[in-house]
mmCIF file of C-alpha atoms in Angstrom:
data_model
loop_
_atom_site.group_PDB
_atom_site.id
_atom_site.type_symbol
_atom_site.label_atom_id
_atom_site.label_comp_id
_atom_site.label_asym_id
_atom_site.label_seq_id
_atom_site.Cartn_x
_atom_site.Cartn_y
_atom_site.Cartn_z
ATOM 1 C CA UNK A 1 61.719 89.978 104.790
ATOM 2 C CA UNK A 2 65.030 91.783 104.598
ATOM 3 C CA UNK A 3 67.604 90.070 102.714
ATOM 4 C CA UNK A 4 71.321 90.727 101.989
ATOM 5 C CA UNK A 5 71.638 92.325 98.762
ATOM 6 C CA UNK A 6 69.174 95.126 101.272
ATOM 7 C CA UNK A 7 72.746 95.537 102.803
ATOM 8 C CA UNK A 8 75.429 95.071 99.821
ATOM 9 C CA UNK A 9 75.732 98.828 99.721
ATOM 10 C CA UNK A 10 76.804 98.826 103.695
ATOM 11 C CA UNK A 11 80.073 96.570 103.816
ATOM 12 C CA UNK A 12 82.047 95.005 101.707
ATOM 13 C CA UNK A 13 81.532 91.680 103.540
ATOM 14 C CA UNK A 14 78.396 91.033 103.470
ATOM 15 C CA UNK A 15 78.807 88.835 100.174
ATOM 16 C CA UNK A 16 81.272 87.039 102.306
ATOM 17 C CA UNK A 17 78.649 86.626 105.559
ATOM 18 C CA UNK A 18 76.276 85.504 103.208
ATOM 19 C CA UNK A 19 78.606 82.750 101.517
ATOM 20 C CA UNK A 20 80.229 81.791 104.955
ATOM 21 C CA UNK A 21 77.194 81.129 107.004
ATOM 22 C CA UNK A 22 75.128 79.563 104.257
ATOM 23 C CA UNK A 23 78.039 77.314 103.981
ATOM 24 C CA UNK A 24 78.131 76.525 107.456
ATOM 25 C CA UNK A 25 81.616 78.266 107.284
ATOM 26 C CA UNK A 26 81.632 81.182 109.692
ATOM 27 C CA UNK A 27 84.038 81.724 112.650
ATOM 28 C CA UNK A 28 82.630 81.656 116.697
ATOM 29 C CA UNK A 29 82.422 85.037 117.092
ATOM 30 C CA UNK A 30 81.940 88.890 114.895
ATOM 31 C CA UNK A 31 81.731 92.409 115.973
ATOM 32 C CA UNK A 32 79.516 94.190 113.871
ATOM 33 C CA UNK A 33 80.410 98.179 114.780
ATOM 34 C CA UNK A 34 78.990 101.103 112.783
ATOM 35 C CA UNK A 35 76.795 104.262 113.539
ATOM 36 C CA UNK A 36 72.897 103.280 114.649
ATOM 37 C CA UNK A 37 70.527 102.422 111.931
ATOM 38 C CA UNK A 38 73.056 100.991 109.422
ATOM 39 C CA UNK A 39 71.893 97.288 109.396
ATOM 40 C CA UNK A 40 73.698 95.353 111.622
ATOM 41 C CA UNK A 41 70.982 93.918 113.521
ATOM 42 C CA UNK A 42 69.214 92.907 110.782
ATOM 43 C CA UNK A 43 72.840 91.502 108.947
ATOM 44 C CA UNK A 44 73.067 89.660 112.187
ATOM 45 C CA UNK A 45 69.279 88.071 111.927
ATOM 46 C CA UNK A 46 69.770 87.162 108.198
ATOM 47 C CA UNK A 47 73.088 85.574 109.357
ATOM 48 C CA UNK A 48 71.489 83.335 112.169
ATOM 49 C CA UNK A 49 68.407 82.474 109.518
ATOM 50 C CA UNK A 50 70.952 81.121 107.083
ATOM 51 C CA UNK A 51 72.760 79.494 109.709
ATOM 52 C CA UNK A 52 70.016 77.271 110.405
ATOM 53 C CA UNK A 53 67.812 77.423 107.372
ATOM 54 C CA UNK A 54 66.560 74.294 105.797
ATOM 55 C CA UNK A 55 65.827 75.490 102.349
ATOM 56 C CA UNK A 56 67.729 75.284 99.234
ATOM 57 C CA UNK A 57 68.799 78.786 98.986
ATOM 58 C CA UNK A 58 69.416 79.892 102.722
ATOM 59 C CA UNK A 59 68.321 81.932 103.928
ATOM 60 C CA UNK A 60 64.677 80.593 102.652
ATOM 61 C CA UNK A 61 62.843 82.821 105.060
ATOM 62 C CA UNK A 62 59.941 80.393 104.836
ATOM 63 C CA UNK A 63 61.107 77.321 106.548
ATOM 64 C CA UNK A 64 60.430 76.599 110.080
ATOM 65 C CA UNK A 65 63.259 77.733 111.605
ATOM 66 C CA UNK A 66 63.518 80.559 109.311
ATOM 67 C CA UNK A 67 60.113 82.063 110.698
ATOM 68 C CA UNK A 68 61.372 81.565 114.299
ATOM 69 C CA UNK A 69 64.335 83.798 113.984
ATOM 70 C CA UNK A 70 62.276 86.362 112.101
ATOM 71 C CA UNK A 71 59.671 86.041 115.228
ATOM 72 C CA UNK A 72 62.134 86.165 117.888
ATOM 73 C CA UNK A 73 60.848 82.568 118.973
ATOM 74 C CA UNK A 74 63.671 80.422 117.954
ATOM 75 C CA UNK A 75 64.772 78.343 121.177
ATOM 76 C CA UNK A 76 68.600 78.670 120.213
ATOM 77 C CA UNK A 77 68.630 82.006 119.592
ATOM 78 C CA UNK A 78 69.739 84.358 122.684
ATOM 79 C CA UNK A 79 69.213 87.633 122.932
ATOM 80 C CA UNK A 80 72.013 89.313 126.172
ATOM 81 C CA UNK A 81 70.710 92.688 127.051
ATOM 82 C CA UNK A 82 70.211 94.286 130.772
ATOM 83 C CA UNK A 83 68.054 93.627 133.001
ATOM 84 C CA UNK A 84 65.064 95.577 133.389
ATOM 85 C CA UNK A 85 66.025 98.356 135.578
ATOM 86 C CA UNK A 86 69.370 98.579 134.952
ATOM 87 C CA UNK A 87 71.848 100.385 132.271
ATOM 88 C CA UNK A 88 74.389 97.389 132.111
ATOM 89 C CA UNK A 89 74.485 94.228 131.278
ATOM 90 C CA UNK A 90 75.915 92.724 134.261
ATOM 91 C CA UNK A 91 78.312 89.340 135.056
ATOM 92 C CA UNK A 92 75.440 87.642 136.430
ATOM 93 C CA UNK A 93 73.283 88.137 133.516
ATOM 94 C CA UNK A 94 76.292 87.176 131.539
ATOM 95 C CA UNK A 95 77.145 83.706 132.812
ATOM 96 C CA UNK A 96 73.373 83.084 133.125
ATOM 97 C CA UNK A 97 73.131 83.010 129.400
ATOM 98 C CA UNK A 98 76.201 81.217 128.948
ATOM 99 C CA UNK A 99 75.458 78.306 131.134
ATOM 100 C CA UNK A 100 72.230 78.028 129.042
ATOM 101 C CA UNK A 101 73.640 77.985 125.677
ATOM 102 C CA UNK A 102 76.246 75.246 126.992
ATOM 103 C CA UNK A 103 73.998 72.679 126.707
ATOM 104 C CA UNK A 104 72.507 70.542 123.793
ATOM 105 C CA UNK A 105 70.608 73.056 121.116
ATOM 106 C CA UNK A 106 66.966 72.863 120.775
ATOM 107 C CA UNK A 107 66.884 72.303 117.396
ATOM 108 C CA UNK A 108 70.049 70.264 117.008
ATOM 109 C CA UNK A 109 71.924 73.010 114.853
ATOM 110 C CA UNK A 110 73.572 76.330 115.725
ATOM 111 C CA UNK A 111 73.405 78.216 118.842
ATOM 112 C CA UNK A 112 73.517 82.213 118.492
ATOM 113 C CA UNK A 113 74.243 84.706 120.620
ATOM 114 C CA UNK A 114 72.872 88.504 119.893
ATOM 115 C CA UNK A 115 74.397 91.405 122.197
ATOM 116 C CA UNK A 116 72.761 94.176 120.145
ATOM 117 C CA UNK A 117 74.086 96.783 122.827
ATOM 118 C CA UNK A 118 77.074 95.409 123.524
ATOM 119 C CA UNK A 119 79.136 98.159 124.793
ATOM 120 C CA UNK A 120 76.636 97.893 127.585
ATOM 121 C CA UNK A 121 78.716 95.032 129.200
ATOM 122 C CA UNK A 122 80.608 95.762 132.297
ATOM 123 C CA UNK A 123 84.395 95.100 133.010
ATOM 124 C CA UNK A 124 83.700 92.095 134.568
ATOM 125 C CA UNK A 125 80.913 90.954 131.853
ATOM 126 C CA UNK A 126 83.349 91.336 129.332
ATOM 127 C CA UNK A 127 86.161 89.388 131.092
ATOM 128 C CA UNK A 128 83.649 86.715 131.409
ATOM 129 C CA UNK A 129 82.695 86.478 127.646
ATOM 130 C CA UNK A 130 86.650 86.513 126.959
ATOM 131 C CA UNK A 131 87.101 83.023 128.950
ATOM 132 C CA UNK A 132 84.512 81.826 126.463
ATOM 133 C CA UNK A 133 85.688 83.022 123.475
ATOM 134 C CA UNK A 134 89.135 81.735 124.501
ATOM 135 C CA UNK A 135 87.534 78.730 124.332
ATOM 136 C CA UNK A 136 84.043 79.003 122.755
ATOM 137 C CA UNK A 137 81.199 76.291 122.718
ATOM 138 C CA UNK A 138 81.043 73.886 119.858
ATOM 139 C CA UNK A 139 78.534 75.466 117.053
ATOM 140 C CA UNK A 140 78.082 78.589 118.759
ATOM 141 C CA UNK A 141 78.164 82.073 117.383
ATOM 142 C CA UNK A 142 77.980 85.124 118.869
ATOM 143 C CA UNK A 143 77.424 88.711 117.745
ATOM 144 C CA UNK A 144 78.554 91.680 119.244
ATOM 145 C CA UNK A 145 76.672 94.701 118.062
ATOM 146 C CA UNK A 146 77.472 98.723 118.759
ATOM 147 C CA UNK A 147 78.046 101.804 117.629
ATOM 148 C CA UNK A 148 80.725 102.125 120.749
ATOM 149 C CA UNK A 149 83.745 99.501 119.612
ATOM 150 C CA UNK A 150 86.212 101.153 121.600
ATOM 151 C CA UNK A 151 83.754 100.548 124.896
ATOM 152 C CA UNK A 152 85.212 96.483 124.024
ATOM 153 C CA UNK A 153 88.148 95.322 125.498
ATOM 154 C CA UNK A 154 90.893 95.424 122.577
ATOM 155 C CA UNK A 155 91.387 91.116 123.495
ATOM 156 C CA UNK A 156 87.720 90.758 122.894
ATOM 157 C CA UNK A 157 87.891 92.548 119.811
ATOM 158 C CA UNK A 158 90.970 90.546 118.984
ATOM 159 C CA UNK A 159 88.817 87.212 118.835
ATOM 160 C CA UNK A 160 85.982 88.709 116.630
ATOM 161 C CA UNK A 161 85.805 89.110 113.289
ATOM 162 C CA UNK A 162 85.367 92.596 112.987
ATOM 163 C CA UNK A 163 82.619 93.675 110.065
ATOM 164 C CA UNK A 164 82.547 97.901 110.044
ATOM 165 C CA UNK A 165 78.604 99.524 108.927
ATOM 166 C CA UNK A 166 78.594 102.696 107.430
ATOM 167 C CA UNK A 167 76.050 105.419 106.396
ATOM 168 C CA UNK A 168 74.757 104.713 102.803
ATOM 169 C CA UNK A 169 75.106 108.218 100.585
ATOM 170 C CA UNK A 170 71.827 110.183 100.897
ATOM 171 C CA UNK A 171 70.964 109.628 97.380
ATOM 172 C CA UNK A 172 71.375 105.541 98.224
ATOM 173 C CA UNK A 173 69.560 105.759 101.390
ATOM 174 C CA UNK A 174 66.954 108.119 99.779
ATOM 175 C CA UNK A 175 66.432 104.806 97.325
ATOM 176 C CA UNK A 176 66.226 102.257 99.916
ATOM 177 C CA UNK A 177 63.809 104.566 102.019
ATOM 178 C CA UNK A 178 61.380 104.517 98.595
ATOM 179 C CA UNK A 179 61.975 100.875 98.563
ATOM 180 C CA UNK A 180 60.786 100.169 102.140
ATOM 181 C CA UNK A 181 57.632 102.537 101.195
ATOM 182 C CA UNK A 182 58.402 106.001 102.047
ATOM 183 C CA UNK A 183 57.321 108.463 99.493
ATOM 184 C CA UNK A 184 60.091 110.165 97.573
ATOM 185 C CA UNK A 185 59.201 113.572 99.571
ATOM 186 C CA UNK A 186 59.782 111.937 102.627
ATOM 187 C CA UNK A 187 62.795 110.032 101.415
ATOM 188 C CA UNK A 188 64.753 112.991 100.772
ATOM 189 C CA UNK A 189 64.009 114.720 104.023
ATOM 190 C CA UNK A 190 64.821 111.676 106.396
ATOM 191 C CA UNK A 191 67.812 109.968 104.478
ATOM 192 C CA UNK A 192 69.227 113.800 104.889
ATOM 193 C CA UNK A 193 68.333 114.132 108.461
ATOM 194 C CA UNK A 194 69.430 110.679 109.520
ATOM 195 C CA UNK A 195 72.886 111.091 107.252
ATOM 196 C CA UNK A 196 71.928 107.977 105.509
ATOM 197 C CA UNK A 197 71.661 105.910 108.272
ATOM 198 C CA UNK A 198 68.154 103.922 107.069
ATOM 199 C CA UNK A 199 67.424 102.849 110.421
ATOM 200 C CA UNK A 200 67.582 105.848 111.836
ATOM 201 C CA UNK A 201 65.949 107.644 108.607
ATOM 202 C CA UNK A 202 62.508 104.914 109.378
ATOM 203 C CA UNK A 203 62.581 106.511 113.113
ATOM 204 C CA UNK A 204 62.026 110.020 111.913
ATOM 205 C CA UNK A 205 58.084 110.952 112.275
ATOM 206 C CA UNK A 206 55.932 113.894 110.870
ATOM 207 C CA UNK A 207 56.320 115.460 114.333
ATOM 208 C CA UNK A 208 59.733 115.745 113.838
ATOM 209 C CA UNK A 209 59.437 116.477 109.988
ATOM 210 C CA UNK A 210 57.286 119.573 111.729
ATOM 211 C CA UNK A 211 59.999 120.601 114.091
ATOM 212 C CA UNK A 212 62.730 120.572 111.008
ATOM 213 C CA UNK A 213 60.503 123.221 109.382
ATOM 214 C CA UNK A 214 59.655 125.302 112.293
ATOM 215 C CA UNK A 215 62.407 125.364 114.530
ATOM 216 C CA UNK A 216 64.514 126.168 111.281
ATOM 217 C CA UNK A 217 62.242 129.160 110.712
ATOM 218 C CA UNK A 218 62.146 130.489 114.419
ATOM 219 C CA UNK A 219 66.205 130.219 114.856
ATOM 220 C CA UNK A 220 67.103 131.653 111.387
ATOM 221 C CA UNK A 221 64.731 134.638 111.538
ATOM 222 C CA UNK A 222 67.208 135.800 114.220
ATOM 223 C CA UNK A 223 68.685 138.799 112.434
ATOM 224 C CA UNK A 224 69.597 140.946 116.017
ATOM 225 C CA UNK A 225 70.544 140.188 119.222
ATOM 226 C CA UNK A 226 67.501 141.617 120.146
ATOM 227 C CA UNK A 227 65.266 138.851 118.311
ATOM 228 C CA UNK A 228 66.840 136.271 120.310
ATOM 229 C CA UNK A 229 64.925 136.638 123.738
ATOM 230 C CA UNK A 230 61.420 135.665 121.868
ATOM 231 C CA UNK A 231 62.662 132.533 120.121
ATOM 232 C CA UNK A 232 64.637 131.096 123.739
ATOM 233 C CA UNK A 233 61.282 131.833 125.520
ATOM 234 C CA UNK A 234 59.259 129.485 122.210
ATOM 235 C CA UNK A 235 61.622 126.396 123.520
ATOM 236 C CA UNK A 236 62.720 127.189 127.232
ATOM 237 C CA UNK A 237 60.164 125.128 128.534
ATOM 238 C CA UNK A 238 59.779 122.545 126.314
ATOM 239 C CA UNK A 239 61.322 119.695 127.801
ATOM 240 C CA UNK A 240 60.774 116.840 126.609
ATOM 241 C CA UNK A 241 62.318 117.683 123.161
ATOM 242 C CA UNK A 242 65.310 119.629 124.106
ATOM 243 C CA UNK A 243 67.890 116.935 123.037
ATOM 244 C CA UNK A 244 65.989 116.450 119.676
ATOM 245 C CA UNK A 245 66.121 120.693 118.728
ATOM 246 C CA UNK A 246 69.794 120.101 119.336
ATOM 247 C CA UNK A 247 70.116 117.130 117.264
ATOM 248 C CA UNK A 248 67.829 118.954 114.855
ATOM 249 C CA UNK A 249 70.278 122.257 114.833
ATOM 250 C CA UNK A 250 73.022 120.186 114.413
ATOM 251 C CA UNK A 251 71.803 118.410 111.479
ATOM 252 C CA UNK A 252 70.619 121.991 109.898
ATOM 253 C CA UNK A 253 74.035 123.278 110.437
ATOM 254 C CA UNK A 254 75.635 120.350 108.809
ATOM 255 C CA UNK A 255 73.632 120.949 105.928
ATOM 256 C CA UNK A 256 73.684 124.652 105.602
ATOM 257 C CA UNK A 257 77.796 124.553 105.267
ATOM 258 C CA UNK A 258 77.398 121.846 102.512
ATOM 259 C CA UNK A 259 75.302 124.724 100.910
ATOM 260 C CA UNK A 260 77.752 126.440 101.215
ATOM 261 C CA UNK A 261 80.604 124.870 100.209
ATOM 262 C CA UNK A 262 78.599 124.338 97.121
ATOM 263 C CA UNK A 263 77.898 120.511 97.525
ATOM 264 C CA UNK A 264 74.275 120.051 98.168
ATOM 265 C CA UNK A 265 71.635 122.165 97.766
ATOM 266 C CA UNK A 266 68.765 122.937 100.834
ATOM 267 C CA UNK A 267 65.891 123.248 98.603
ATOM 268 C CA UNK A 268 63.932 120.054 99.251
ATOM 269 C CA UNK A 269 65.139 118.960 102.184
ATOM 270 C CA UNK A 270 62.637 120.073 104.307
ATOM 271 C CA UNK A 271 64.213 123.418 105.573
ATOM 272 C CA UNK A 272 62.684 126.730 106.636
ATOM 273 C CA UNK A 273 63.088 129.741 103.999
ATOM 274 C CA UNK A 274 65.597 131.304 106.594
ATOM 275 C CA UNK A 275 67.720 128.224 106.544
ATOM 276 C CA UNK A 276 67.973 128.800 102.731
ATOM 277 C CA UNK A 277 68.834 132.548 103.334
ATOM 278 C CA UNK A 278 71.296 132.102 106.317
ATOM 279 C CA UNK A 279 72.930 129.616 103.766
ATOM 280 C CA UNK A 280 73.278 131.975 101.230
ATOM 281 C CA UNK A 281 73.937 135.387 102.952
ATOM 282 C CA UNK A 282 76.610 133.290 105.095
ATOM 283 C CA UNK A 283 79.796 132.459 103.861
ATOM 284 C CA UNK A 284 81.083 128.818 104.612
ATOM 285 C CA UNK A 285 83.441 130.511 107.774
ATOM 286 C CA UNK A 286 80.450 131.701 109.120
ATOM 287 C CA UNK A 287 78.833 127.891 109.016
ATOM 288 C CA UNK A 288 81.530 126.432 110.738
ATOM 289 C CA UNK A 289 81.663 129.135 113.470
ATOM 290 C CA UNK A 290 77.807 128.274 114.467
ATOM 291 C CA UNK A 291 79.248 124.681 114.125
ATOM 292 C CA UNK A 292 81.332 125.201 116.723
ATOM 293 C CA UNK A 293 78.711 126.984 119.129
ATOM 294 C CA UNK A 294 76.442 124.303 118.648
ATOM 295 C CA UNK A 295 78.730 121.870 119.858
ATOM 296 C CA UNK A 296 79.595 123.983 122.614
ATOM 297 C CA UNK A 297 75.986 124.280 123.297
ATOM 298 C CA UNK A 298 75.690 120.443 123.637
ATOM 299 C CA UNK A 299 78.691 120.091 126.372
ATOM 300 C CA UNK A 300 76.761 122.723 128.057
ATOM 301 C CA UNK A 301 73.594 120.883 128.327
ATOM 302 C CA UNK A 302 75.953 117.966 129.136
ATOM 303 C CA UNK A 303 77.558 120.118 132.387
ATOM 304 C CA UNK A 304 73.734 120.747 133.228
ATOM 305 C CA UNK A 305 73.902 124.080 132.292
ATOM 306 C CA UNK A 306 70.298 125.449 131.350
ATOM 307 C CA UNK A 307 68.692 124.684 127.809
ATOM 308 C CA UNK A 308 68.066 128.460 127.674
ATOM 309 C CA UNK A 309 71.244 129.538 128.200
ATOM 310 C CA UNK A 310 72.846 126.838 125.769
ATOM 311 C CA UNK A 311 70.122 127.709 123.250
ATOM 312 C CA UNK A 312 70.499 131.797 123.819
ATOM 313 C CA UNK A 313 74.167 130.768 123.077
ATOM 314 C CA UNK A 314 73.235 129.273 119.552
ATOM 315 C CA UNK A 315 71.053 132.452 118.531
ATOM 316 C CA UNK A 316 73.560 135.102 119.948
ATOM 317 C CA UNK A 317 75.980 133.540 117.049
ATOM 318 C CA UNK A 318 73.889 133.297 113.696
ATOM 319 C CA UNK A 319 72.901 137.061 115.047
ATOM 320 C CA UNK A 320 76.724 137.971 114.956
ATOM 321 C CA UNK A 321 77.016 136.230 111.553
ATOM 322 C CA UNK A 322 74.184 138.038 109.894
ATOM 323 C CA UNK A 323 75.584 141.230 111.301
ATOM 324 C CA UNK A 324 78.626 140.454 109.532
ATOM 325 C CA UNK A 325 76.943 140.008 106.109
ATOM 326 C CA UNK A 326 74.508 142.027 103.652
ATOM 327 C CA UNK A 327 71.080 139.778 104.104
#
């Protein structure tokens, strides 16, 4: 079981959640807002367990009611998400739950209310929560959780007690991946992919381990425009990871310009050869120019341009940079 001091490192109120809700103390409603994979789902879990924990030292994680909001089974805990089928979490939906958590608790203790997308809500969804914050239900909390606070209406955010996540430093994250059972290899890799987001570090597979290594290889052997045609026909047509080699190219890139700006080193990290070489041939200018084409690559994709062309556009740049530089 998870358990605060898992989180001290991600906000400096979680000492203060901790304290508040074992004390029965907290306020009706908080917005938890951060990146994804920084804990505030699971802050927001330990919070309801201590909220209605009946140990000594709360949250117990053993008691009854303890188990059930581990489980997911606890009958006062809601969970507001869309429907199946749909991308928003609609007024209907909204008041649905609300009517329901109205009445008498299950359990005679504290209601809770989880929105773990909650930037999902629509316009009128979130006009509808207002009325009930305005004027929220007697031992009732609710948590509003996304990576998207500016999606909330500023009044809702206004009535919340706003607790910001962060990304742990790699070496930190590297440490809590060890912790959770990842082996110090993979620690490195993922806490530096994921930018020490945990959650999203525990997401990253040996698949995409793979593609790190290869696609890193592939791109970075581009030396000439004429290499590029051979690597764009590798990845044209595979489709179902397109979004992920961009995500993967722009976490290489990131970490190539820290290279070589001299902060952090690539060996380790689970980089191609070439990524090492492009890092050191490459002066830091030349990093933050393929920045920029990668992120231009992305809004293409986004305007439905073709991967190929968007990808060509990458490659055509780190070809220019290398002509630029003794390699």
């Amino acid at each position: 079981m998870p358990a605060f001091e898992d989180f001290s490192g991600q906000s400096a109120h979680i000492a203060q959640l901790r304290s508040d809700f074992a004390g029965h103390t907290f306020v009706h409603a908080y917005l938890f807002a951060g990146p994804r994979g920084t804990g505030k789902k699971s802050v927001a879990r330990l919070c309801a367990m201590a909220a209605v924990c009946r140990g000594e030292h709360k949250p117990c994680g053993t008691c009854g009611p303890c188990r059930r909001i581990l489980s997911g089974t606890h009958p006062d805990m809601h969970t507001v998400a869309p429907e199946k089928g749909r991308q928003t979490i609609g007024v209907g939906v909204l008041r649905e739950m609300l009517e329901e958590v109205g009445v008498k608790s299950f359990e005679d203790g504290t209601k809770v209310l989880l929105f773990p997308e909650a930037e999902k809500m629509t316009p009128a969804a979130q006009n509808c929560l207002l009325k009930t914050l305005e004027e929220p239900p007697q031992d009732t909390v609710f948590f509003l959780i996304t990576d998207q606070p500016g999606a909330l209406l500023p009044t809702i955010v206004s009535r919340c007690r706003v607790v910001r996540f962060h990304p742990l430093s790699v070496e930190d994250a590297q440490k809590r991946l060890v912790a959770l059972g990842q082996t110090p290899e993979a620690a490195k890799k993922k806490a530096r992919m994921a930018e020490g987001c945990v959650g999203q570090a525990l997401e990253i597979d040996e698949e995409r381990l793979s593609l790190l290594l290869t696609l890193t290889r592939d791109v970075f052997s581009v030396h000439h425009a004429g290499d590029v045609l051979a690597v764009v026909n590798a990845y044209k047509d595979d489709r179902e990871r397109q979004k992920q080699i961009m995500d993967v190219l722009e976490s290489a890139v990131r970490d190539i310009m820290l290279a070589q700006a001299g902060k952090t080193p690539l060996s380790g990290a689970g980089y191609a050869p070439q990524a090492e070489a492009f890092a050191r041939a490459v002066p830091l200018s030349g990093g933050l120019a393929l920045a920029q084409t990668v992120t231009r690559a992305r809004m293409m994709l986004a305007s439905n341009v073709a991967f190929a062309s968007a990808f060509e556009s990458v490659l055509l740049k780190i070809s220019e940079e290398y002509a630029q530089w003794p390699w």
